[in-house]
Tab-separated table of C-alpha atoms in Angstrom:
chain	number	residue	atom	x	y	z
A	1	MET	CA	-28.462	-23.507	-2.386
A	2	GLN	CA	-30.479	-24.197	-5.550
A	3	ALA	CA	-28.552	-23.081	-8.626
A	4	GLU	CA	-30.059	-21.200	-11.573
A	5	SER	CA	-30.878	-23.374	-14.574
A	6	TRP	CA	-28.200	-23.751	-17.243
A	7	ASN	CA	-30.379	-21.834	-19.738
A	8	THR	CA	-30.555	-18.895	-17.303
A	9	ALA	CA	-26.806	-18.984	-16.633
A	10	LYS	CA	-26.012	-19.278	-20.344
A	11	LYS	CA	-28.201	-16.269	-21.115
A	12	THR	CA	-26.308	-14.165	-18.536
A	13	ILE	CA	-22.938	-15.182	-20.042
A	14	GLU	CA	-24.027	-14.321	-23.583
A	15	ASN	CA	-25.604	-11.028	-22.524
A	16	GLU	CA	-22.299	-10.028	-20.951
A	17	LEU	CA	-19.706	-11.606	-23.274
A	18	GLY	CA	-21.455	-12.546	-26.521
A	19	PRO	CA	-22.011	-16.007	-28.087
A	20	LEU	CA	-20.406	-18.850	-26.096
A	21	LYS	CA	-18.863	-20.448	-29.199
A	22	ASN	CA	-16.733	-17.356	-29.801
A	23	ILE	CA	-14.992	-17.789	-26.412
A	24	PHE	CA	-15.515	-21.268	-25.016
A	25	GLU	CA	-14.784	-24.692	-26.434
A	26	SER	CA	-17.082	-26.121	-23.767
A	27	VAL	CA	-18.917	-25.172	-20.562
A	28	GLU	CA	-20.134	-27.662	-17.950
A	29	PRO	CA	-23.892	-27.067	-17.554
A	30	VAL	CA	-23.894	-28.300	-13.933
A	31	PRO	CA	-22.228	-25.757	-11.572
A	32	ILE	CA	-19.407	-26.825	-9.240
A	33	ALA	CA	-20.604	-24.301	-6.628
A	34	ALA	CA	-23.670	-22.141	-6.014
A	35	ALA	CA	-24.288	-19.412	-3.446
A	36	SER	CA	-26.764	-16.602	-2.867
A	37	ILE	CA	-25.141	-14.148	-5.282
A	38	ALA	CA	-23.476	-16.309	-7.934
A	39	GLN	CA	-22.708	-19.793	-9.182
A	40	VAL	CA	-19.525	-21.221	-10.721
A	41	HIS	CA	-19.171	-23.438	-13.807
A	42	SER	CA	-16.099	-25.241	-15.134
A	43	ALA	CA	-15.216	-24.413	-18.751
A	44	THR	CA	-12.536	-24.645	-21.436
A	45	LEU	CA	-11.545	-21.667	-23.573
A	46	ASN	CA	-11.088	-21.994	-27.330
A	47	ASP	CA	-7.317	-21.965	-26.803
A	48	GLY	CA	-7.623	-25.078	-24.583
A	49	SER	CA	-7.165	-23.309	-21.226
A	50	SER	CA	-9.171	-24.697	-18.302
A	51	VAL	CA	-11.088	-21.992	-16.447
A	52	VAL	CA	-14.100	-21.394	-14.238
A	53	ILE	CA	-16.896	-18.877	-14.855
A	54	LYS	CA	-18.423	-17.001	-11.935
A	55	ILE	CA	-21.929	-15.960	-13.002
A	56	GLN	CA	-24.094	-13.538	-11.046
A	57	ARG	CA	-27.716	-14.538	-10.502
A	58	PRO	CA	-29.756	-12.434	-12.950
A	59	LYS	CA	-32.266	-10.907	-10.499
A	60	ILE	CA	-30.040	-10.593	-7.429
A	61	GLN	CA	-29.343	-6.842	-7.785
A	62	ASP	CA	-33.045	-5.961	-7.986
A	63	GLN	CA	-33.781	-8.312	-5.077
A	64	VAL	CA	-31.038	-6.801	-2.884
A	65	THR	CA	-32.153	-3.245	-3.685
A	66	SER	CA	-35.758	-4.078	-2.844
A	67	ASP	CA	-34.802	-5.872	0.388
A	68	LEU	CA	-32.562	-3.002	1.513
A	69	LYS	CA	-35.356	-0.477	0.983
A	70	VAL	CA	-37.700	-2.533	3.146
A	71	MET	CA	-35.036	-3.088	5.832
A	72	ALA	CA	-34.098	0.615	5.889
A	73	TRP	CA	-37.770	1.550	6.307
A	74	LEU	CA	-38.404	-1.002	9.058
A	75	ALA	CA	-35.145	-0.634	11.045
A	76	PRO	CA	-35.935	2.675	12.835
A	77	LYS	CA	-39.343	1.312	13.838
A	78	PHE	CA	-37.722	-1.606	15.695
A	79	VAL	CA	-35.347	0.502	17.815
A	80	GLY	CA	-35.921	-0.465	21.450
A	81	ARG	CA	-38.502	-3.122	20.591
A	82	ILE	CA	-36.293	-6.184	20.134
A	83	PRO	CA	-35.534	-7.988	23.422
A	84	ILE	CA	-32.240	-9.418	22.099
A	85	ALA	CA	-29.460	-7.068	23.221
A	86	ALA	CA	-27.339	-7.603	20.091
A	87	LEU	CA	-30.238	-6.378	17.941
A	88	THR	CA	-31.079	-3.196	19.820
A	89	ASN	CA	-29.635	-0.990	17.065
A	90	PRO	CA	-31.290	-2.272	13.845
A	91	PRO	CA	-30.296	0.771	11.691
A	92	ALA	CA	-26.606	0.117	12.386
A	93	LEU	CA	-26.997	-3.531	11.386
A	94	VAL	CA	-28.820	-2.596	8.177
A	95	GLU	CA	-26.125	-0.039	7.320
A	96	LEU	CA	-23.388	-2.644	7.841
A	97	PHE	CA	-25.232	-5.247	5.758
A	98	ALA	CA	-25.896	-2.766	2.926
A	99	GLU	CA	-22.259	-1.670	2.764
A	100	THR	CA	-21.065	-5.278	2.569
A	101	ILE	CA	-23.633	-6.738	0.138
A	102	CYS	CA	-23.387	-3.882	-2.388
A	103	GLU	CA	-19.640	-4.448	-2.771
A	104	GLU	CA	-20.239	-8.132	-3.513
A	105	LEU	CA	-22.504	-7.301	-6.454
A	106	ASP	CA	-19.757	-5.612	-8.516
A	107	PHE	CA	-17.476	-8.312	-9.967
A	108	GLN	CA	-15.108	-5.752	-11.498
A	109	LEU	CA	-14.503	-4.410	-7.991
A	110	GLU	CA	-13.919	-7.988	-6.844
A	111	VAL	CA	-11.164	-8.444	-9.448
A	112	ALA	CA	-9.554	-5.166	-8.380
A	113	ASN	CA	-9.655	-6.394	-4.767
A	114	LEU	CA	-8.061	-9.685	-5.849
A	115	PHE	CA	-5.097	-7.932	-7.500
A	116	GLU	CA	-4.554	-5.587	-4.567
A	117	LEU	CA	-4.709	-8.340	-1.954
A	118	GLU	CA	-2.432	-10.600	-3.999
A	119	ARG	CA	0.150	-7.811	-4.279
A	120	ALA	CA	0.021	-7.273	-0.507
A	121	LEU	CA	0.291	-10.937	0.561
A	122	ARG	CA	2.851	-12.067	-2.006
A	123	GLY	CA	5.302	-9.556	-0.552
A	124	ASN	CA	5.846	-11.949	2.360
A	125	SER	CA	8.065	-14.749	1.036
A	126	LYS	CA	7.563	-16.738	4.250
A	127	ASN	CA	4.010	-17.703	3.275
A	128	SER	CA	2.672	-19.426	0.176
A	129	TRP	CA	-0.626	-18.199	-1.275
A	130	LYS	CA	-2.536	-19.180	-4.410
A	131	PHE	CA	-4.840	-16.747	-6.202
A	132	PRO	CA	-7.055	-17.227	-9.261
A	133	VAL	CA	-5.862	-15.493	-12.424
A	134	PRO	CA	-8.715	-13.550	-14.093
A	135	ASN	CA	-8.886	-13.258	-17.868
A	136	LEU	CA	-9.458	-9.509	-18.084
A	137	ASP	CA	-10.977	-9.785	-21.562
A	138	TYR	CA	-13.842	-11.687	-19.985
A	139	VAL	CA	-14.561	-9.731	-16.809
A	140	THR	CA	-17.696	-7.616	-16.405
A	141	SER	CA	-19.740	-6.437	-13.436
A	142	LYS	CA	-21.623	-9.783	-13.563
A	143	ILE	CA	-19.081	-12.281	-14.973
A	144	ILE	CA	-15.548	-13.375	-14.072
A	145	VAL	CA	-13.631	-15.907	-16.170
A	146	MET	CA	-10.550	-17.077	-14.254
A	147	SER	CA	-8.282	-19.995	-13.425
A	148	GLU	CA	-9.522	-22.536	-10.893
A	149	ILE	CA	-8.065	-22.848	-7.401
A	150	LYS	CA	-7.723	-26.541	-6.615
A	151	GLY	CA	-7.530	-28.258	-3.249
A	152	VAL	CA	-9.667	-29.247	-0.281
A	153	SER	CA	-11.880	-26.548	1.205
A	154	LEU	CA	-10.985	-25.529	4.742
A	155	GLY	CA	-14.352	-26.833	5.913
A	156	ASN	CA	-13.453	-30.326	4.665
A	157	ALA	CA	-9.830	-30.252	5.845
A	158	ASN	CA	-10.422	-33.271	8.107
A	159	GLU	CA	-10.204	-35.344	4.934
A	160	MET	CA	-6.491	-34.464	4.692
A	161	GLU	CA	-5.676	-35.997	8.102
A	162	MET	CA	-3.111	-33.302	8.836
A	163	GLU	CA	-0.621	-33.494	11.689
A	164	SER	CA	-0.913	-30.953	14.515
A	165	GLU	CA	2.079	-28.981	13.243
A	166	GLU	CA	0.542	-28.762	9.766
A	167	VAL	CA	-2.679	-27.418	11.275
A	168	ALA	CA	-0.630	-24.905	13.274
A	169	ASP	CA	1.148	-23.790	10.078
A	170	VAL	CA	-2.212	-23.150	8.400
A	171	PHE	CA	-3.421	-21.107	11.364
A	172	ARG	CA	-0.203	-19.084	11.535
A	173	GLN	CA	-0.318	-18.245	7.853
A	174	MET	CA	-3.988	-17.279	7.954
A	175	VAL	CA	-3.439	-15.025	10.973
A	176	ASP	CA	-0.323	-13.532	9.371
A	177	GLY	CA	-2.302	-12.756	6.233
A	178	LEU	CA	-5.133	-11.240	8.232
A	179	LEU	CA	-2.944	-9.093	10.491
A	180	GLU	CA	-0.323	-8.129	7.928
A	181	GLY	CA	-2.962	-7.191	5.388
A	182	ALA	CA	-4.930	-5.106	7.900
A	183	VAL	CA	-2.189	-3.202	9.722
A	184	ILE	CA	0.597	-3.011	7.129
A	185	HIS	CA	-1.112	-2.884	3.728
A	186	GLY	CA	-4.558	-1.704	4.778
A	187	ILE	CA	-6.446	-4.508	2.998
A	188	PHE	CA	-7.537	-8.008	4.051
A	189	HIS	CA	-9.828	-10.778	2.808
A	190	GLY	CA	-13.131	-10.254	4.558
A	191	ASP	CA	-14.747	-13.672	4.197
A	192	PHE	CA	-12.620	-16.616	5.376
A	193	HIS	CA	-15.490	-19.095	5.346
A	194	ALA	CA	-15.145	-22.763	4.358
A	195	GLY	CA	-15.851	-22.356	0.645
A	196	ASN	CA	-13.360	-19.507	0.129
A	197	VAL	CA	-10.189	-21.139	1.518
A	198	PHE	CA	-8.540	-24.182	-0.084
A	199	LEU	CA	-5.669	-26.348	1.149
A	200	GLU	CA	-3.360	-28.473	-0.987
A	201	GLN	CA	-0.478	-30.181	0.832
A	202	GLY	CA	2.841	-28.632	-0.037
A	203	LYS	CA	1.271	-26.004	-2.305
A	204	GLY	CA	0.122	-23.302	0.068
A	205	ILE	CA	-3.297	-21.836	0.824
A	206	GLY	CA	-5.675	-20.861	-1.967
A	207	LEU	CA	-8.130	-17.962	-1.661
A	208	VAL	CA	-11.220	-17.205	-3.746
A	209	ASP	CA	-14.138	-14.748	-3.623
A	210	PHE	CA	-12.799	-11.244	-2.992
A	211	GLY	CA	-16.142	-9.446	-3.015
A	212	ILE	CA	-16.001	-8.726	0.724
A	213	THR	CA	-12.731	-6.984	1.531
A	214	GLY	CA	-11.653	-4.976	4.566
A	215	ARG	CA	-9.878	-1.694	3.812
A	216	LEU	CA	-8.096	0.644	6.219
A	217	ASN	CA	-6.399	3.902	5.256
A	218	GLY	CA	-3.452	5.269	7.246
A	219	GLU	CA	-5.357	6.822	10.150
A	220	ARG	CA	-7.911	4.018	10.387
A	221	ARG	CA	-5.107	1.462	10.172
A	222	THR	CA	-3.431	3.045	13.178
A	223	ALA	CA	-6.772	3.142	15.029
A	224	PHE	CA	-7.388	-0.531	14.242
A	225	LEU	CA	-3.916	-1.487	15.461
A	226	ARG	CA	-4.439	0.553	18.622
A	227	TYR	CA	-7.618	-1.414	19.302
A	228	VAL	CA	-5.930	-4.807	18.716
A	229	VAL	CA	-2.913	-3.867	20.865
A	230	GLY	CA	-5.263	-2.605	23.580
A	231	LEU	CA	-7.235	-5.828	23.481
A	232	MET	CA	-4.114	-8.001	23.742
A	233	THR	CA	-2.600	-5.935	26.560
A	234	GLY	CA	-5.793	-5.183	28.484
A	235	ASP	CA	-5.465	-1.426	27.808
A	236	VAL	CA	-9.105	-0.303	27.902
A	237	GLU	CA	-8.348	3.306	26.979
A	238	ALA	CA	-6.499	2.178	23.828
A	239	GLN	CA	-9.407	-0.091	22.876
A	240	ILE	CA	-12.051	2.621	23.173
A	241	SER	CA	-9.794	5.213	21.531
A	242	GLY	CA	-9.247	2.852	18.615
A	243	LEU	CA	-12.970	2.157	18.274
A	244	ARG	CA	-13.771	5.870	18.358
A	245	ASP	CA	-11.221	6.647	15.637
A	246	LEU	CA	-12.615	3.772	13.546
A	247	GLY	CA	-15.961	5.569	13.579
A	248	ALA	CA	-17.859	3.637	16.240
A	249	PHE	CA	-18.454	6.882	18.178
A	250	PRO	CA	-18.418	10.587	17.239
A	251	SER	CA	-14.868	11.975	16.987
A	252	ASP	CA	-15.433	14.325	19.949
A	253	SER	CA	-16.544	11.515	22.310
A	254	ASP	CA	-14.836	11.544	25.695
A	255	ILE	CA	-12.849	8.322	26.271
A	256	GLU	CA	-13.258	8.261	30.059
A	257	THR	CA	-17.017	8.743	29.781
A	258	LEU	CA	-17.300	5.881	27.281
A	259	ILE	CA	-15.257	3.605	29.560
A	260	LYS	CA	-17.638	4.333	32.426
A	261	ASP	CA	-20.714	3.886	30.221
A	262	PHE	CA	-19.479	0.440	29.098
A	263	LYS	CA	-18.368	-0.492	32.651
A	264	LEU	CA	-14.925	-1.459	31.329
A	265	GLU	CA	-12.884	-0.563	34.424
A	266	ARG	CA	-11.899	-4.143	35.219
A	267	ASP	CA	-8.916	-5.476	37.168
A	268	ASP	CA	-9.616	-9.139	36.406
A	269	PHE	CA	-9.146	-8.974	32.633
A	270	ASP	CA	-5.959	-10.554	31.227
A	271	PRO	CA	-6.395	-11.589	27.567
A	272	LEU	CA	-3.221	-13.671	27.569
A	273	GLU	CA	-4.701	-15.885	30.293
A	274	MET	CA	-7.914	-16.501	28.346
A	275	SER	CA	-8.809	-19.473	26.172
A	276	GLU	CA	-9.508	-18.781	22.506
A	277	GLU	CA	-13.239	-19.283	23.148
A	278	GLU	CA	-13.145	-16.698	25.953
A	279	PHE	CA	-11.127	-14.303	23.776
A	280	VAL	CA	-13.592	-14.497	20.874
A	281	GLU	CA	-16.522	-14.219	23.288
A	282	GLU	CA	-14.962	-11.069	24.786
A	283	ILE	CA	-14.940	-9.426	21.355
A	284	ARG	CA	-18.488	-10.568	20.644
A	285	LEU	CA	-19.704	-9.078	23.909
A	286	LEU	CA	-18.025	-5.791	23.064
A	287	VAL	CA	-19.741	-5.709	19.664
A	288	LYS	CA	-23.073	-6.475	21.351
A	289	ASP	CA	-22.529	-3.649	23.857
A	290	LEU	CA	-21.650	-1.262	21.041
A	291	LEU	CA	-24.958	-2.025	19.336
A	292	THR	CA	-26.854	-1.778	22.617
A	293	HIS	CA	-25.496	1.737	23.185
A	294	GLY	CA	-26.367	2.893	19.652
A	295	ALA	CA	-22.805	2.862	18.310
A	296	ARG	CA	-21.943	2.306	14.662
A	297	ILE	CA	-20.105	-0.986	14.123
A	298	PRO	CA	-16.968	-0.444	12.020
A	299	LYS	CA	-17.215	-2.770	9.040
A	300	GLU	CA	-13.518	-3.688	9.207
A	301	LEU	CA	-13.759	-4.696	12.861
A	302	MET	CA	-16.789	-6.884	12.183
A	303	LEU	CA	-15.041	-8.629	9.261
A	304	PHE	CA	-11.865	-9.171	11.302
A	305	VAL	CA	-13.793	-10.603	14.255
A	306	LYS	CA	-15.846	-12.849	11.973
A	307	ASN	CA	-12.700	-14.174	10.276
A	308	PHE	CA	-10.893	-14.823	13.541
A	309	ALA	CA	-13.934	-16.512	15.083
A	310	TYR	CA	-14.361	-18.776	12.054
A	311	LEU	CA	-10.652	-19.664	11.967
A	312	SER	CA	-10.713	-20.467	15.672
A	313	SER	CA	-13.698	-22.752	15.224
A	314	VAL	CA	-12.280	-24.655	12.224
A	315	ILE	CA	-8.731	-25.016	13.575
A	316	GLN	CA	-9.994	-26.221	16.957
A	317	ASN	CA	-12.002	-28.860	15.131
A	318	LEU	CA	-8.879	-29.990	13.258
A	319	SER	CA	-6.616	-29.909	16.319
A	320	PRO	CA	-8.587	-29.680	19.598
A	321	GLU	CA	-5.458	-29.535	21.768
A	322	MET	CA	-4.001	-26.460	20.077
A	323	ASP	CA	-3.784	-23.242	22.126
A	324	LEU	CA	-4.688	-20.713	19.447
A	325	LEU	CA	-3.872	-17.602	21.469
A	326	GLU	CA	-0.432	-18.982	22.285
A	327	GLU	CA	0.120	-19.719	18.589
A	328	PHE	CA	-1.109	-16.219	17.782
A	329	GLU	CA	1.257	-14.636	20.299
A	330	ASN	CA	4.363	-16.726	19.544
A	331	SER	CA	4.269	-17.359	15.830
A	332	SER	CA	2.919	-14.241	14.172
A	333	GLU	CA	5.423	-12.532	11.912
A	334	TRP	CA	4.571	-9.238	13.614
A	335	SER	CA	4.924	-8.259	17.261
A	336	PHE	CA	3.741	-5.398	19.460
A	337	VAL	CA	6.641	-3.799	21.349
A	338	GLY	CA	7.716	-0.754	23.277
A	339	ILE	CA	10.549	1.411	21.969
A	340	GLU	CA	12.695	4.140	23.500
A	341	ILE	CA	13.798	6.897	21.118
A	342	GLU	CA	17.368	8.000	21.770
A	343	TRP	CA	17.426	11.588	22.976
A	344	THR	CA	20.927	12.519	21.762
A	345	GLY	CA	20.282	11.842	18.087
A	346	PHE	CA	16.776	13.298	18.291
A	347	GLU	CA	18.082	16.538	19.775
A	348	LYS	CA	20.956	16.782	17.244
A	349	HIS	CA	18.621	16.810	14.236
A	350	TYR	CA	16.777	19.802	15.690
A	351	ARG	CA	19.968	21.599	16.747
A	352	ASP	CA	21.407	21.178	13.232
A	353	ALA	CA	18.299	22.930	11.896
A	354	GLY	CA	18.694	25.733	14.446
A	355	LEU	CA	15.643	24.629	16.417
A	356	ALA	CA	14.871	23.523	19.922
A	357	PRO	CA	13.866	19.828	20.150
A	358	GLY	CA	10.175	19.425	19.306
A	359	LEU	CA	8.903	17.227	22.090
A	360	PRO	CA	5.195	16.390	22.042
A	361	SER	CA	3.143	18.030	24.789
A	362	THR	CA	0.585	15.224	24.581
A	363	ALA	CA	0.628	11.660	23.298
A	364	TRP	CA	0.647	11.412	19.483
A	365	ARG	CA	-1.174	8.696	17.535
A	366	THR	CA	0.174	8.752	13.985
A	367	SER	CA	1.847	5.981	11.994
A	368	THR	CA	5.623	6.584	12.062
A	369	PRO	CA	7.972	4.260	10.106
A	370	LEU	CA	10.749	2.219	11.744
A	371	TYR	CA	13.729	0.989	9.740
A	372	ASN	CA	16.582	-1.491	9.870
A	373	ASN	CA	19.358	-0.924	7.321
A	374	ASN	CA	17.059	1.316	5.251
A	375	GLU	CA	14.345	-1.377	5.115
A	376	GLN	CA	11.056	-0.537	6.782
A	377	VAL	CA	10.410	-3.227	9.393
A	378	GLY	CA	7.452	-1.710	11.215
A	379	TYR	CA	6.047	1.510	12.559
A	380	ALA	CA	5.329	3.258	15.816
A	381	THR	CA	1.640	3.794	16.477
A	382	SER	CA	1.669	6.148	19.452
A	383	GLY	CA	4.251	7.849	21.644
A	384	THR	CA	5.031	10.621	24.083
A	385	TRP	CA	7.705	12.189	26.239
A	386	SER	CA	7.451	10.703	29.725
A	387	PRO	CA	8.168	13.355	32.372
A	388	LEU	CA	8.265	10.589	34.978
A	389	LEU	CA	10.831	8.415	33.188
A	390	LYS	CA	12.550	11.357	31.426
A	391	ARG	CA	12.432	9.323	28.204
A	392	TYR	CA	10.826	9.538	24.779
A	393	ILE	CA	8.788	6.310	24.504
A	394	ALA	CA	6.414	4.777	21.974
A	395	LEU	CA	4.416	1.653	21.161
A	396	ALA	CA	5.226	-0.028	17.869
A	397	HIS	CA	4.324	-2.871	15.525
A	398	VAL	CA	7.464	-4.547	14.118
A	399	LYS	CA	8.452	-7.747	12.363
A	400	SER	CA	9.053	-10.393	15.019
A	401	LYS	CA	12.730	-10.875	14.138
A	402	TYR	CA	13.327	-7.278	15.306
A	403	ALA	CA	11.110	-7.494	18.414
A	404	LYS	CA	13.742	-8.825	20.817
A	405	GLU	CA	14.471	-6.531	23.753
A	406	GLY	CA	17.565	-4.465	22.933
A	407	SER	CA	17.091	-4.553	19.132
A	408	GLU	CA	18.186	-1.269	17.564
A	409	LEU	CA	15.997	0.376	14.922
A	410	MET	CA	15.797	3.778	13.260
A	411	PHE	CA	12.828	6.040	14.008
A	412	GLU	CA	11.642	8.504	11.352
A	413	LEU	CA	10.910	12.105	12.297
A	414	LYS	CA	10.272	15.310	10.380
A	415	VAL	CA	12.356	18.416	11.065
A	416	GLU	CA	11.336	21.484	9.067
A	417	HIS	CA	9.648	19.286	6.438
A	418	PHE	CA	12.734	17.065	6.018
A	419	ARG	CA	12.720	13.370	6.949
A	420	LYS	CA	15.398	12.338	9.430
A	421	LEU	CA	16.257	9.095	11.197
A	422	THR	CA	17.276	8.642	14.804
A	423	LYS	CA	18.068	5.571	16.868
A	424	ALA	CA	15.321	3.723	18.750
A	425	THR	CA	15.694	0.641	20.961
A	426	VAL	CA	13.146	-2.071	21.703
A	427	VAL	CA	12.504	-2.072	25.456
A	428	LYS	CA	10.518	-4.052	27.968
A	429	THR	CA	6.886	-3.146	28.542
A	430	PRO	CA	5.111	-1.882	30.501
A	431	PHE	CA	7.462	1.108	30.541
A	432	TYR	CA	6.556	1.827	34.164
A	433	ASP	CA	5.142	-0.879	36.433
A	434	PRO	CA	5.303	0.155	40.103
A	435	GLU	CA	4.155	-2.186	42.847
A	436	ARG	CA	0.427	-1.763	43.256
A	437	LYS	CA	-0.772	-0.154	46.444
A	438	ARG	CA	-3.687	-1.809	48.163
A	439	SER	CA	-6.430	-0.050	50.060
A	440	CYS	CA	-6.482	-2.876	52.613
A	441	PRO	CA	-3.520	-4.794	54.062
A	442	GLN	CA	-3.362	-8.506	53.317
């Protein structure tokens, strides 16, 4: 994309920070990168530090505001008039675009996102990430002065001639960062495109541009996880329930009715038997159907799907023989498991408080921590008392090292406003899998 002239960029810097000579020893007039919202110049501070300056295009805010007004006015008029199924709900697309683009225009918000995402991802010592370091004295809503992330962009990774295992390591770490950020910390980088991810052999993965960020609070995090688990296990009810609780449908929508409306009652769907292209296409079709039926597309779901689709495309280009879904299933630091909550300990906590055991009458869907030696290693996402099995069972998301069948964890519960722990064991799923009866003999 054509960059702004140096005189225009210089004027923006001085309007925001004051005279260049008071801050910079030198600034390269030719940008090292230029995009629709900003361009980046290399520079040296007066103390000799090498930095880059991200400079917002001077008229971009007015242009975006004007474009959004026009799009918002036109969108309702195009409902039902566009023959492309994915575009049959223009207002929802405009809403999604507006929410995303407006966040990108505030560079102070971008720096806040950077710090929060760095804090979340650096907590996992298994992976190595590199983040730019902003100079907070020189950050405004239109300017960021920060350290440069070096390396080869993910889009040009073929230049590195990586071995298959190295490519697999990159994919695993990117998926770990995406999943762990979304379901554990409630924040993930929302724009994993070629120019925002950098590789440097032996020095980890570098990330830049934190303007688009996915955020999920506790309830939405659980809903998102329920959708992902449902997708990976073929549980249609969990998928639609998760989408509803993410805001795709009104909160009082009936799950069974939605399943019938979307014609999702399928016996031939097994995501673990699909290729990565088929898996990504399945999600794309679901998004298209959501739009067709007038649903609101959850921003976080769209960002997650976009990231996963882009990663799949790039990694397959680097290593065509790699089975991405197998890598996803086997190497992620987190696993989806079933747990059985021990009845004896559960009952004792209630008896000690002079209460009868508080068994749920219906399935619950709240995030409930799981521990190992007082360290939180995951959380249950939904559970219930099974009258058929006579057991208290739940689905959970735990670190893979604790996902082996028979692993013992501690399940948190509240008894009269006090937190208690009781034993829970990882068990085989499905919890109940009777032989299927057939309407016709073979």
